[in-house]
Coordinates of C-alpha atoms in Angstrom, one line a residue:
X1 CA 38.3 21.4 5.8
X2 CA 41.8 20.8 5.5
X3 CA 41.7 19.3 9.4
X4 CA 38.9 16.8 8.0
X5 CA 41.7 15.8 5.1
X6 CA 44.4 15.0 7.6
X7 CA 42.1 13.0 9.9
X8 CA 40.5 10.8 7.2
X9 CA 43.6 8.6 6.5
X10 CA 44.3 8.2 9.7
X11 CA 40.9 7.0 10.4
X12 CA 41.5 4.9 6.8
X13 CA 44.8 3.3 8.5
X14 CA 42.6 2.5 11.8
X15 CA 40.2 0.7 10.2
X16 CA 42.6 -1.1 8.0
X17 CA 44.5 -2.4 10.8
X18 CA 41.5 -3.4 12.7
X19 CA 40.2 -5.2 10.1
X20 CA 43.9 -7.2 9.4
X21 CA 43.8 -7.8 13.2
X22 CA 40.3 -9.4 13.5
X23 CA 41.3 -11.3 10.5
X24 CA 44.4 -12.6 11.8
X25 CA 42.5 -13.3 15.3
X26 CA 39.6 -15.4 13.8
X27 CA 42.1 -17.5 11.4
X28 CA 44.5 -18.3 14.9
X29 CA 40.6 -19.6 16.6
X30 CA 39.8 -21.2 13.7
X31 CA 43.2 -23.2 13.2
X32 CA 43.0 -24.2 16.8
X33 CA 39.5 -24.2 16.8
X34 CA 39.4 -27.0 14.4
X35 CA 42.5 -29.2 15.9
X36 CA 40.9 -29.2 19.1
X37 CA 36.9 -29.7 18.0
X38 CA 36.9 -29.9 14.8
X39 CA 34.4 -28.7 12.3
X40 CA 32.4 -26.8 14.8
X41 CA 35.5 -25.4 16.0
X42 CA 36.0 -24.6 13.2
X43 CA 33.0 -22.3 12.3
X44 CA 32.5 -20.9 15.6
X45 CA 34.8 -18.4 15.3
X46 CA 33.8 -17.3 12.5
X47 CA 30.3 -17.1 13.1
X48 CA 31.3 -14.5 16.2
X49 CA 33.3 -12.6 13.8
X50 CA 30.4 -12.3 11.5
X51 CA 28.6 -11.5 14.9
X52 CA 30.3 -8.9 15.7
X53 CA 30.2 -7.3 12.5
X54 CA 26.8 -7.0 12.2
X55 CA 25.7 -5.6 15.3
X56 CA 27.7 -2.5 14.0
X57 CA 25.7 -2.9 10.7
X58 CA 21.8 -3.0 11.8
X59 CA 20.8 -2.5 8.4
X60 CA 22.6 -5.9 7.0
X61 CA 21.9 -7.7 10.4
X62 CA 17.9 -6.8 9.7
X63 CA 18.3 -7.7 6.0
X64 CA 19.9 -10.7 6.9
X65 CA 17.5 -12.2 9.3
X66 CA 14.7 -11.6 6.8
X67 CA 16.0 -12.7 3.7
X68 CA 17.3 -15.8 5.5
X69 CA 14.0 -16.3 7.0
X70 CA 11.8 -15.8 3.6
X71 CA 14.6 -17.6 1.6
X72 CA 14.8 -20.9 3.8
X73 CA 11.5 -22.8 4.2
X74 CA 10.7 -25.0 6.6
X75 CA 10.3 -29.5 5.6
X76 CA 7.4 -29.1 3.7
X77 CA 9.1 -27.7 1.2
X78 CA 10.7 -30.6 -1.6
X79 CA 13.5 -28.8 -3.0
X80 CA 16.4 -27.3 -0.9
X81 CA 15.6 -28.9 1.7
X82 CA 19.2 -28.0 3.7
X83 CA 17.5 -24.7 4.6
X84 CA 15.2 -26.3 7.5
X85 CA 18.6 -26.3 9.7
X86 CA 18.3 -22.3 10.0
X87 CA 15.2 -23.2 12.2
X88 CA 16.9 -26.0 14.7
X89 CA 17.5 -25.5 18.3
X90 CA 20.7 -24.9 18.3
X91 CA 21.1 -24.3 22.6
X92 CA 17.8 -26.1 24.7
X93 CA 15.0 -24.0 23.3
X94 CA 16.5 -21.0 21.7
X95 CA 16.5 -21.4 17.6
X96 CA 19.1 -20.3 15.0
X97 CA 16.1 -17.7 13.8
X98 CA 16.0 -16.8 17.9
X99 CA 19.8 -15.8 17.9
X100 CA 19.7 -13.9 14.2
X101 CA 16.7 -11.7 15.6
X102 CA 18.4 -10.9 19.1
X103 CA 21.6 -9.5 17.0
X104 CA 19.6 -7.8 14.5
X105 CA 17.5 -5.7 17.5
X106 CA 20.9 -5.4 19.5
X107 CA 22.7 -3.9 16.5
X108 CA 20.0 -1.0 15.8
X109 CA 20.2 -0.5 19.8
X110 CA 23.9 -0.3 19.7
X111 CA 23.4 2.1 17.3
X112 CA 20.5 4.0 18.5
X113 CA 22.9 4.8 21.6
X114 CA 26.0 6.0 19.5
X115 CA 24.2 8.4 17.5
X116 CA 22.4 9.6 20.7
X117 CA 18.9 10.3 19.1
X118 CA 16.5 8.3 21.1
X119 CA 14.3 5.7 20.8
X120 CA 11.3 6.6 18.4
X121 CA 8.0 4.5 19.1
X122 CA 5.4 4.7 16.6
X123 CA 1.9 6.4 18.0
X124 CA -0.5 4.0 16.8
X125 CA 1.7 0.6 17.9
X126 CA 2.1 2.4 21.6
X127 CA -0.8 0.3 23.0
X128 CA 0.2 -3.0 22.3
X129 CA 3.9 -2.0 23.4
X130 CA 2.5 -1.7 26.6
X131 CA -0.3 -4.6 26.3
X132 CA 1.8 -7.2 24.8
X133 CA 4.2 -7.4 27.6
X134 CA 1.9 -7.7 30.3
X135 CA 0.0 -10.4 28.8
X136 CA 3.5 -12.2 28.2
X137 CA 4.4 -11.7 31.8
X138 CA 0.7 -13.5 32.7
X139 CA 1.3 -15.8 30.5
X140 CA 4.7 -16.7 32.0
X141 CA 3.7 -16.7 35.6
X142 CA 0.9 -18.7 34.4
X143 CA 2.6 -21.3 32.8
X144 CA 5.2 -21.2 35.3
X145 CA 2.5 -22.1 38.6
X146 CA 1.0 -25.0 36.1
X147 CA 4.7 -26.6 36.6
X148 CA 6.8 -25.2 33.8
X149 CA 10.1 -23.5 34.4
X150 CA 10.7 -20.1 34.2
X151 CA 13.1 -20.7 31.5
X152 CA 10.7 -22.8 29.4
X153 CA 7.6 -20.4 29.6
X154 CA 10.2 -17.4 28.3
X155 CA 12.0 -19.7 25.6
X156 CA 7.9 -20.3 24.4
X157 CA 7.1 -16.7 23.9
X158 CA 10.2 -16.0 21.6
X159 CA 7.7 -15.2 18.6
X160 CA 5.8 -12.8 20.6
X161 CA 9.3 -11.0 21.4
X162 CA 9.8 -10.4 17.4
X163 CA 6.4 -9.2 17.2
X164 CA 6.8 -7.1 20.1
X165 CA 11.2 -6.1 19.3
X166 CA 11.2 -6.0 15.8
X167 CA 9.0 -3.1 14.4
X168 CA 10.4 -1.0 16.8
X169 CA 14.0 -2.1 15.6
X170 CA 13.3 -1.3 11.8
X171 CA 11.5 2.0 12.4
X172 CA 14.6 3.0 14.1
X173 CA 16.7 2.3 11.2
X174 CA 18.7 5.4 9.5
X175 CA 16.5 4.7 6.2
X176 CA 15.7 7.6 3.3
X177 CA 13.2 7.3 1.0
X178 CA 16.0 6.1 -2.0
X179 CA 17.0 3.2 0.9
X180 CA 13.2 2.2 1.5
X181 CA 12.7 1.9 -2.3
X182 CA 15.3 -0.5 -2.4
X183 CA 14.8 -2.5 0.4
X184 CA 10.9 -2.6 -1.5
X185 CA 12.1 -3.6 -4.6
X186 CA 14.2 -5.9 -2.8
X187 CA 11.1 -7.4 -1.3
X188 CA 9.7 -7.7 -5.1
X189 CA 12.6 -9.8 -6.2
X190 CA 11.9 -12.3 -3.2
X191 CA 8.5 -12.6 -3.6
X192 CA 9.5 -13.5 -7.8
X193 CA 11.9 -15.7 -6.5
X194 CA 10.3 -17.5 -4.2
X195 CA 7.2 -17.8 -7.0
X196 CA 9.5 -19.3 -9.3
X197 CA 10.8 -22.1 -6.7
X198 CA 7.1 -22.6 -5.8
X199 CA 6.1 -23.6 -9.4
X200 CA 9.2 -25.8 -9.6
X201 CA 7.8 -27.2 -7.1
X202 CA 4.7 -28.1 -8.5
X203 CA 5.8 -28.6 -11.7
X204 CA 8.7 -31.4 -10.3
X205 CA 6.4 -33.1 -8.3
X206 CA 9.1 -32.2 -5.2
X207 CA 6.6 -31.2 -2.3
X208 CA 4.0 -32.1 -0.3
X209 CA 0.3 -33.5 -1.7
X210 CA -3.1 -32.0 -1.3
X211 CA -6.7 -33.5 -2.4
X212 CA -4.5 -36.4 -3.0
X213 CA -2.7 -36.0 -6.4
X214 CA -1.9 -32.3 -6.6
X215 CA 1.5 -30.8 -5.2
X216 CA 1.1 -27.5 -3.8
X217 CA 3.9 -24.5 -3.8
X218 CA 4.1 -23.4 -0.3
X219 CA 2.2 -24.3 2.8
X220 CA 3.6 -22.6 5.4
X221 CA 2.6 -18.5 5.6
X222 CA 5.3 -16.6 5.2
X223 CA 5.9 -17.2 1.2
X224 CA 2.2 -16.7 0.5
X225 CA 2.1 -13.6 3.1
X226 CA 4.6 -11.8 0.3
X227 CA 3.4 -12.9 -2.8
X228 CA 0.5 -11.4 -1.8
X229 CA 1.5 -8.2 -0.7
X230 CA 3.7 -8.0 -4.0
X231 CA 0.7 -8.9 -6.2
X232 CA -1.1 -6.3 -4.0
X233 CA 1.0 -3.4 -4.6
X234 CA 1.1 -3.8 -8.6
X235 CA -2.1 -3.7 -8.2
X236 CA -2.2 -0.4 -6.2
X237 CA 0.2 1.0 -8.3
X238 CA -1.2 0.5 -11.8
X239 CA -4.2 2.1 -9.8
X240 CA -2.4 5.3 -8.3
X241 CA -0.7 5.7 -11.9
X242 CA 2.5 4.9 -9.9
X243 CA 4.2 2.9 -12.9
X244 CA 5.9 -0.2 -11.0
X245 CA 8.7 -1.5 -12.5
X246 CA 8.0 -3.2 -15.9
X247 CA 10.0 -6.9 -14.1
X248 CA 7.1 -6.5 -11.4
X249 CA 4.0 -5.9 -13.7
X250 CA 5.5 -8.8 -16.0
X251 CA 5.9 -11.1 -12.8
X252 CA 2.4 -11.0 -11.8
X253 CA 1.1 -13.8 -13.4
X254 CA 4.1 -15.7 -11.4
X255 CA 2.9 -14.5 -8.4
X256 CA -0.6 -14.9 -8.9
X257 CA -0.3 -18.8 -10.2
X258 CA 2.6 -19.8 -7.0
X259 CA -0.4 -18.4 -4.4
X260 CA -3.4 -20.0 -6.6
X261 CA -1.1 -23.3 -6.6
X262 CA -0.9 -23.5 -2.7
X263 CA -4.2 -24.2 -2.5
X264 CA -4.2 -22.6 1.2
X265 CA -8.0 -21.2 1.0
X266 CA -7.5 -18.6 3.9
X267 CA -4.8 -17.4 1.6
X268 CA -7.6 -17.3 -1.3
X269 CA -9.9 -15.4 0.7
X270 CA -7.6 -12.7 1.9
X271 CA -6.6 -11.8 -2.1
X272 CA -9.9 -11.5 -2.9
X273 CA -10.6 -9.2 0.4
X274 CA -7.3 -7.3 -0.7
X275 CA -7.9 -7.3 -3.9
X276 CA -11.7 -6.0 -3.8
X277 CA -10.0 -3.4 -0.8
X278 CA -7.4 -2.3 -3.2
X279 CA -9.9 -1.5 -6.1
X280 CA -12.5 0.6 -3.7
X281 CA -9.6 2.7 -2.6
X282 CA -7.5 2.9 -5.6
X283 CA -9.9 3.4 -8.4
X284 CA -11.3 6.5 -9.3
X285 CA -15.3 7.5 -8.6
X286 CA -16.0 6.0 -12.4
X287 CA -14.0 3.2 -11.3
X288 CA -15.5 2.1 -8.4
X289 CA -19.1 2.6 -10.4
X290 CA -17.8 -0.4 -12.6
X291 CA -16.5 -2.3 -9.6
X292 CA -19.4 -2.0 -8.2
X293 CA -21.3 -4.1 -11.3
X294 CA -18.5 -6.3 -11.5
X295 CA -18.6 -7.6 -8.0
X296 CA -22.4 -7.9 -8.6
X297 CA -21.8 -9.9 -11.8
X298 CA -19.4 -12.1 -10.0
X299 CA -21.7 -12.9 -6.9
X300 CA -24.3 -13.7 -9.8
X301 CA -22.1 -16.1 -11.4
X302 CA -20.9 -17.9 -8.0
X303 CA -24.8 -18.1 -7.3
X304 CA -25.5 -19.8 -10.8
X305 CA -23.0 -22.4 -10.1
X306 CA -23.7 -22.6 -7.1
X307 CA -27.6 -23.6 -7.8
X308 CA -25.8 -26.1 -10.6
X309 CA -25.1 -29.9 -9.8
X310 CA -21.6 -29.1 -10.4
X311 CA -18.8 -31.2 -10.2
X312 CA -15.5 -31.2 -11.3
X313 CA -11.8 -33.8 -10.5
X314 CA -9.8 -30.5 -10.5
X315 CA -7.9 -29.7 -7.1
X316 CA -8.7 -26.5 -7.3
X317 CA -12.4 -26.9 -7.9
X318 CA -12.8 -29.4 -4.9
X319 CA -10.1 -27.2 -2.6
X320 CA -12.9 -24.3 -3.5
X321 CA -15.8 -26.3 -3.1
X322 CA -14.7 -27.9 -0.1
X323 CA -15.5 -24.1 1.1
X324 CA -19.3 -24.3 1.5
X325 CA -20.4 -24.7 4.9
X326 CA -22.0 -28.1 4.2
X327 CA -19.0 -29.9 3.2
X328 CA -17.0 -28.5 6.4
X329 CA -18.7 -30.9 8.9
X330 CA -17.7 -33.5 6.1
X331 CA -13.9 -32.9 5.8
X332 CA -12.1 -34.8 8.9
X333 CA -9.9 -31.4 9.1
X334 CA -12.4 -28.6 9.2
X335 CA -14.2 -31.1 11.6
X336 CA -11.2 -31.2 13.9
X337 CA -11.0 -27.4 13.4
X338 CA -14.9 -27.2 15.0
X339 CA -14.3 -29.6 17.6
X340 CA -11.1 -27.4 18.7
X341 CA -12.7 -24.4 18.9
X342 CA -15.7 -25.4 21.1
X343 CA -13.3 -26.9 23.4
X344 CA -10.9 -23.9 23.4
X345 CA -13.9 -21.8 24.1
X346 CA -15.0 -24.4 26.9
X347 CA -11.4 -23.7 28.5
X348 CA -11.5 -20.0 28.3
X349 CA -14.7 -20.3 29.8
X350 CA -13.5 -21.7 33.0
X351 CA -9.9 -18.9 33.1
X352 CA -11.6 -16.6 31.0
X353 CA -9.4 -13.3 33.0
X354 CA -5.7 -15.5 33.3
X355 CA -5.9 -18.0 31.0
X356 CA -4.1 -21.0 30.9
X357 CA -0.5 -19.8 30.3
X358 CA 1.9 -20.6 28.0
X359 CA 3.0 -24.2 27.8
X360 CA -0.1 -25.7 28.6
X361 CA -2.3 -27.6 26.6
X362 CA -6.2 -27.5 26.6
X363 CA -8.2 -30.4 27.5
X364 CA -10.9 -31.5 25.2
X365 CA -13.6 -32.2 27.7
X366 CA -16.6 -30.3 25.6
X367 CA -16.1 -32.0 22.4
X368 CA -14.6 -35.2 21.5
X369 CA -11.5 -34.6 18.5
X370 CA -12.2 -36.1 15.0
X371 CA -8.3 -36.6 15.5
X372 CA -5.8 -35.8 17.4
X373 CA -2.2 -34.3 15.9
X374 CA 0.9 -33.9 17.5
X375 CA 1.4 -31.1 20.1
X376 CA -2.4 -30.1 18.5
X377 CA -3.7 -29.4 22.4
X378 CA -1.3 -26.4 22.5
X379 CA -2.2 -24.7 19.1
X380 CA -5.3 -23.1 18.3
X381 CA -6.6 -22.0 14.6
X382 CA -7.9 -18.8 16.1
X383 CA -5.5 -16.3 16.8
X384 CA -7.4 -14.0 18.6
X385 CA -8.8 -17.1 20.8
X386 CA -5.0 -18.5 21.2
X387 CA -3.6 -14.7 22.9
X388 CA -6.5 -15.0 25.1
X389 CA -6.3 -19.1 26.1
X390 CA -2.3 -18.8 26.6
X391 CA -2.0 -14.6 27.7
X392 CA -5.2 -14.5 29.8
X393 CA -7.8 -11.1 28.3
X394 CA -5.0 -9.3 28.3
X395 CA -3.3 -11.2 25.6
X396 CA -6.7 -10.8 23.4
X397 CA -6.3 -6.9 23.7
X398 CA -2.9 -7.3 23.0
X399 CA -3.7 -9.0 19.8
X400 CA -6.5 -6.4 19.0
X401 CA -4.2 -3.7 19.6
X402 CA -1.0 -4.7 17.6
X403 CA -3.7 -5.7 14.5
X404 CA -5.4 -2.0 15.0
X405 CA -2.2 -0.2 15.8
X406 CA -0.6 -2.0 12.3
X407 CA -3.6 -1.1 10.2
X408 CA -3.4 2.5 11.4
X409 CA 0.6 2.8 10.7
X410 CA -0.5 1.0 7.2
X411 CA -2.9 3.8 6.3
X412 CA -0.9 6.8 7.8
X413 CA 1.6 5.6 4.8
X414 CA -0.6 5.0 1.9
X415 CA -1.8 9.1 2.9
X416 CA 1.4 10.3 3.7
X417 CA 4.2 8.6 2.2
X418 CA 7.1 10.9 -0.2
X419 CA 6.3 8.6 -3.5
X420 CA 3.5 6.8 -4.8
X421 CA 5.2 3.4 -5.1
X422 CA 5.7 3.8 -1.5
X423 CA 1.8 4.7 -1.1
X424 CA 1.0 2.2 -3.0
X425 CA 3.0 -0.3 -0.8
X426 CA 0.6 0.9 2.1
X427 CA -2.6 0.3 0.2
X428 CA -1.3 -3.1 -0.3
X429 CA -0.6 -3.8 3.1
X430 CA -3.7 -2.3 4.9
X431 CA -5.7 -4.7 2.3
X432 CA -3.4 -7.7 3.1
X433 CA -4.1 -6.9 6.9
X434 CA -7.4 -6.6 6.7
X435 CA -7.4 -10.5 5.1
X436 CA -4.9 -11.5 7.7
X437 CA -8.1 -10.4 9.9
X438 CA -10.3 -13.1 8.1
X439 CA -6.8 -15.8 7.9
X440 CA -6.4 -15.3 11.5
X441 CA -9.9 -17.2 12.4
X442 CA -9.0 -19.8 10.7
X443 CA -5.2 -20.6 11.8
X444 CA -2.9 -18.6 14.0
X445 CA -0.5 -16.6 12.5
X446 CA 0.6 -13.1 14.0
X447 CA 2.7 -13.6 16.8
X448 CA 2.6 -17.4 16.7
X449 CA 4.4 -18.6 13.4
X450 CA 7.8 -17.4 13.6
X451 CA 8.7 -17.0 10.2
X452 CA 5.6 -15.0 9.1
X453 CA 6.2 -12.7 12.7
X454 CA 9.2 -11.9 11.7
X455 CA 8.2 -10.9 7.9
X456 CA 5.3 -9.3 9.4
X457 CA 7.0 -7.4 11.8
X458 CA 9.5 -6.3 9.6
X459 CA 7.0 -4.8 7.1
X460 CA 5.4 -3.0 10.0
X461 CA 8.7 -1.1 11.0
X462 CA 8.9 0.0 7.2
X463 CA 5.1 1.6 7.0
X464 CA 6.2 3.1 10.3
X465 CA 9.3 4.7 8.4
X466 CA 7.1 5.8 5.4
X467 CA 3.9 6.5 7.8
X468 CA 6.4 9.0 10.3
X469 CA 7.7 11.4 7.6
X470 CA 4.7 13.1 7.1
X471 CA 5.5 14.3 10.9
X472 CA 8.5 16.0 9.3
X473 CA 10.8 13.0 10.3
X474 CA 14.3 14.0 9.4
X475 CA 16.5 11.9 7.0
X476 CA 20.2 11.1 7.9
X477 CA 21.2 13.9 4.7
X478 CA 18.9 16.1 6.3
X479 CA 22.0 17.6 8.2
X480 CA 21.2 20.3 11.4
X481 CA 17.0 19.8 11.4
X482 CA 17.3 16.0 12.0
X483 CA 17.7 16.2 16.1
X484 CA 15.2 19.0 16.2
X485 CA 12.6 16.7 14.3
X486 CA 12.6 14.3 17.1
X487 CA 12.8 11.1 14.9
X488 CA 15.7 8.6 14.7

């Protein structure tokens, strides 16, 4: 004890004077940094100071790169629009967003190897950890033989690298159950936020226009992907009896009115999956009697409409009507939609074991486009059909895999995790996965949009955290027990 005393200010007076040095280094770079190139010499030196600090803190590295990436959205979005830079190339094809995510999974390696306790991989993800690289290698070489360089085909499969890096990074985080609270509660306040900025939004007039008068909140995924997870786990909580925070309950309607507002119907459909999944698993046996005659009276009701020559100049009514199948062929969009798929299909027809690779676009030469869009021949609004057109059938059991190997982690944690806010954040995230399912046929998100990837991602790592404990993972104030326990 009294050895511990006499070492602790010396360790103190290190730290101090490291600290006053690195200080005194990056204001000398940045003085001369800034005669010599000015701004940009400016901040470089202090962006490898900040650098360097973070990949000794993997916890702030990992909460930076996600809260930057839920916080800044991309141009769609009419107010701060200065946050689009984070997403710019900043070096030939590698991204501001590619940089934040390589320090944020080199940190938790650098400190995976100074604490010396191994690399933990989570059971159920261990398939596509093995799947996923292969089909990115095929995919490479692929590319790379249809003329691309070895350099582009990699820089084009940087999303696939957070899907494939970062859940391993953040289950390998020293977390305890207070942390993960936090950091989910954390995750609450975003998803609040980021409902309040999407209904000034709307309520400005700021953004972008659907059914030609209406502004919607968000567009893009990765704001909607949150809200709903957040409106998900009330909802699982007030359920489980796990009495959420009183700011969350009273920031439902927030939530609920931003997603409503976006008018993304994908989105639409995967609440009302979650929603309906929640309520079967979350409610009691008398419960799920009257959901059952609910969801019956509802069915009746859309039925009676639908029989009804109803009509209506809301957006909301026409972005719901324009749902029926009729009215697809109709819509130039959903038509363009139809007329991609059968030629993606054609395509995988003719490669249907390599594929085309990445970097290559597919030809429309069994169905003529309603229109064409702009880099449209390289995207596909079928996830499961994109991993198999740009990773050959590998990259479609890749795809399978993560989906499967995420659901599993998702429900290991509502069963098993140490609180029931915690359990109910799994609920909530095997719902929302099983409506990613149904969102995934109709635009490709896991693994090909980078800021939903890495919020995705992200969220698996932490059911891995919650989901592992019930093994008897060890906590880092477990003390002696934590190397025996095997876990990070």
């Amino acid at each position: 004890m009294v050895a511990r005393r006499l070492r602790l200010p010396a360790l103190e007076r290190r730290e101090a004077l490291f600290a006053v040095t690195a200080m005194a280094v990056t204001a000398v770079l940045a003085i001369a940094g800034v005669h010599k190139f000015g701004t940009v010499g400016l901040l470089a030196p202090i962006a490898l100071a900040a650098v360097a600090i973070l990949l000794f803190r993997p916890l702030l590295a990992v909460c930076l790169v996600v809260g930057l990436t839920i916080v800044c959205e991309g141009e769609t979005f009419g107010i701060l629009t200065f946050t689009s830079d984070f997403y710019v190339h900043v070096y030939k094809y590698v991204t501001l967003l590619d940089l934040m995510v390589a320090v944020a999974v080199l940190a938790v390696a650098i400190d995976v190897m100074r604490s010396r306790r191994g690399l933990w991989l989570p059971g159920p993800l261990k398939p596509a950890l093995v799947l996923l690289p292969l089909a990115m290698l095929v995919g490479a070489v692929v590319g790379h033989a249809a003329g691309a360089s070895i350099r582009f085909a990699l820089g084009s499969e940087d999303v696939l690298f957070y899907l494939l890096l970062l859940p391993l990074a953040v289950g390998n985080l020293e977390l305890d159950t207070r942390r993960l609270t936090k950091l989910l509660a954390g995750m609450g306040a975003l998803a609040t936020l980021k409902a309040v900025l999407g209904l000034i939004e709307v309520a400005g007039h700021y953004g972008a226009q659907i059914e030609g008068t209406a502004t919607l909140t968000y567009y893009e995924p990765t704001a909607n992907w949150l809200i709903l997870i957040a409106m998900l786990t009330v909802l699982a909580a007030v359920l489980m009896r796990a009495r959420p925070p009183l700011w969350m309950t009273l920031s439902t309607p927030l939530l609920f009115a931003c997603l409503l507002l976006s008018y993304r119907r994908s989105f639409w459909i995967a609440a009302a999956l979650g929603i309906l999944l929640v309520l079967m698993f979350g409610a009691s046996a008398a419960g799920r009697r009257v959901l059952v005659l609910a969801v019956t009276g509802v069915a009746l009701t859309i039925w009676l409409l639908g029989s009804i020559n109803f009509q209506s100049q809301l957006p909301i009514v026409k972005r719901a009507a324009s749902l029926v199948p009729s009215r697809l062929e109709a819509n130039l969009e959903d038509r363009y939609r139809l007329d991609e798929r059968a030629n993606v299909l054609g395509e995988i027809r003719r490669h249907p074991v390599m594929g085309l690779g990445v970097t290559v676009p597919w030809a429309a030469t069994v169905q003529p486009l309603s229109v064409e869009h702009e880099e449209g021949r390289e995207y596909v609004h079928f996830a499961a059909l994109w991993y198999w057109l740009k990773l050959g059938i590998l990259g479609l059991f890749a795809y399978v895999a993560v989906i499967a190997g995420s659901m599993a982690i998702a429900w290991k944690a509502w069963r098993a995790a140490p609180k029931p806010l915690l359990r109910a954040f799994g609920l909530a995230s095997l719902a929302g996965m099983a409506g990613l399912v149904a969102m995934d046929t109709t635009a490709s998100f896991t693994g090909v949009d980078p800021r939903f990837t890495v919020l995705f991602a992200t969220q698996v790592g932490l059911l891995a955290q919650l989901a592992f404990r019930s093994d008897g993972r060890a906590t880092p104030t477990d003390g002696p027990q934590r190397r025996l326990a095997g876990g990070p």
